[in-house]
mmCIF file of C-alpha atoms in Angstrom:
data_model
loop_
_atom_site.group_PDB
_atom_site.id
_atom_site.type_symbol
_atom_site.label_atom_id
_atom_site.label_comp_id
_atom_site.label_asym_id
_atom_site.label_seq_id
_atom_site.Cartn_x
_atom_site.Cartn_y
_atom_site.Cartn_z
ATOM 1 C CA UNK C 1 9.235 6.287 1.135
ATOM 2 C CA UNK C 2 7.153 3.429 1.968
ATOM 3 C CA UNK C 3 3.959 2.194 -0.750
ATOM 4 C CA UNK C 4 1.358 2.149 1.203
ATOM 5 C CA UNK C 5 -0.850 -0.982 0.669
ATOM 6 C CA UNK C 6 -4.661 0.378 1.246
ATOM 7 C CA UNK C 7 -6.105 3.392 -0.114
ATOM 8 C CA UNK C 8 -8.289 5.359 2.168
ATOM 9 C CA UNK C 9 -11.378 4.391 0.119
ATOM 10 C CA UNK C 10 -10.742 0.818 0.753
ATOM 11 C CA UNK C 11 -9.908 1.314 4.372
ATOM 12 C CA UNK C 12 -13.001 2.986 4.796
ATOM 13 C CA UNK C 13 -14.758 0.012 3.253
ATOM 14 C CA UNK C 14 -13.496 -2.797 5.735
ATOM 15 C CA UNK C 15 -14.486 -0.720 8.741
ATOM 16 C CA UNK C 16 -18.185 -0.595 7.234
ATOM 17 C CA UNK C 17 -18.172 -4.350 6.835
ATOM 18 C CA UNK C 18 -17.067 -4.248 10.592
ATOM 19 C CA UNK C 19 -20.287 -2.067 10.791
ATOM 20 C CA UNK C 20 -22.426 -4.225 8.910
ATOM 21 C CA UNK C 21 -21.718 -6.822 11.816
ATOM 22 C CA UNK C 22 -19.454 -9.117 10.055
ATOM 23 C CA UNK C 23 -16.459 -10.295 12.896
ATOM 24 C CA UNK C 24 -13.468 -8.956 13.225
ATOM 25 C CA UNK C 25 -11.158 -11.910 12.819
ATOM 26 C CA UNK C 26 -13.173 -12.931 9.507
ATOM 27 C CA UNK C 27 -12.176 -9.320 8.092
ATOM 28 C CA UNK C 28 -8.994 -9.253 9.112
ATOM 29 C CA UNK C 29 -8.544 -12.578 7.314
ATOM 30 C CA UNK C 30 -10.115 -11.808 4.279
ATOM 31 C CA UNK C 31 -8.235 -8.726 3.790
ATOM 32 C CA UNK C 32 -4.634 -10.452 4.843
ATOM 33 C CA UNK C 33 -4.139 -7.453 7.948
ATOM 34 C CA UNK C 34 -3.323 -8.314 11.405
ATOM 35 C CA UNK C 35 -6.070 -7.632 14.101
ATOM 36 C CA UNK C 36 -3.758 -4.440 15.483
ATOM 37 C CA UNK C 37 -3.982 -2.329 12.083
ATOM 38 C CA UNK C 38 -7.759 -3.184 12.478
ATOM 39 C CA UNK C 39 -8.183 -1.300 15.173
ATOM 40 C CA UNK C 40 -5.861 1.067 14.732
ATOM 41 C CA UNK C 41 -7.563 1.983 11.499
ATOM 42 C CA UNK C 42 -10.878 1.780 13.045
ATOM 43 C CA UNK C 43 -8.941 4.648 15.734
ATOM 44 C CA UNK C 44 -7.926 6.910 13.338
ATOM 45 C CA UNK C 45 -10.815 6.777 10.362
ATOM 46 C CA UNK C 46 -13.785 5.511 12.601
ATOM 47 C CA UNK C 47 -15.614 8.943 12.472
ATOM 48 C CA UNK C 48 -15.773 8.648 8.547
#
């Protein structure tokens, strides 16, 4: 089975920078994730 890379806590965390206002291409380069798991964690854990 595949490791997975970010815990939930720290996916949490990046979306609440996004929150905070900080762009989207600056967190996605800061935390080394392509722009697509971005939003596709901001789909699935945005209500947290």
């Amino acid at each position: 089975m595949k490791r997975k890379r970010f815990t939930e806590e720290q996916i949490i965390g990046v979306l609440k920078e996004s929150e905070a206002g900080a762009k989207t291409d600056d967190i996605c380069r800061r935390h080394s994730i392509s722009s697509a798991t971005f939003y596709s964690w901001r789909k699935k854990y945005g209500g947290m």
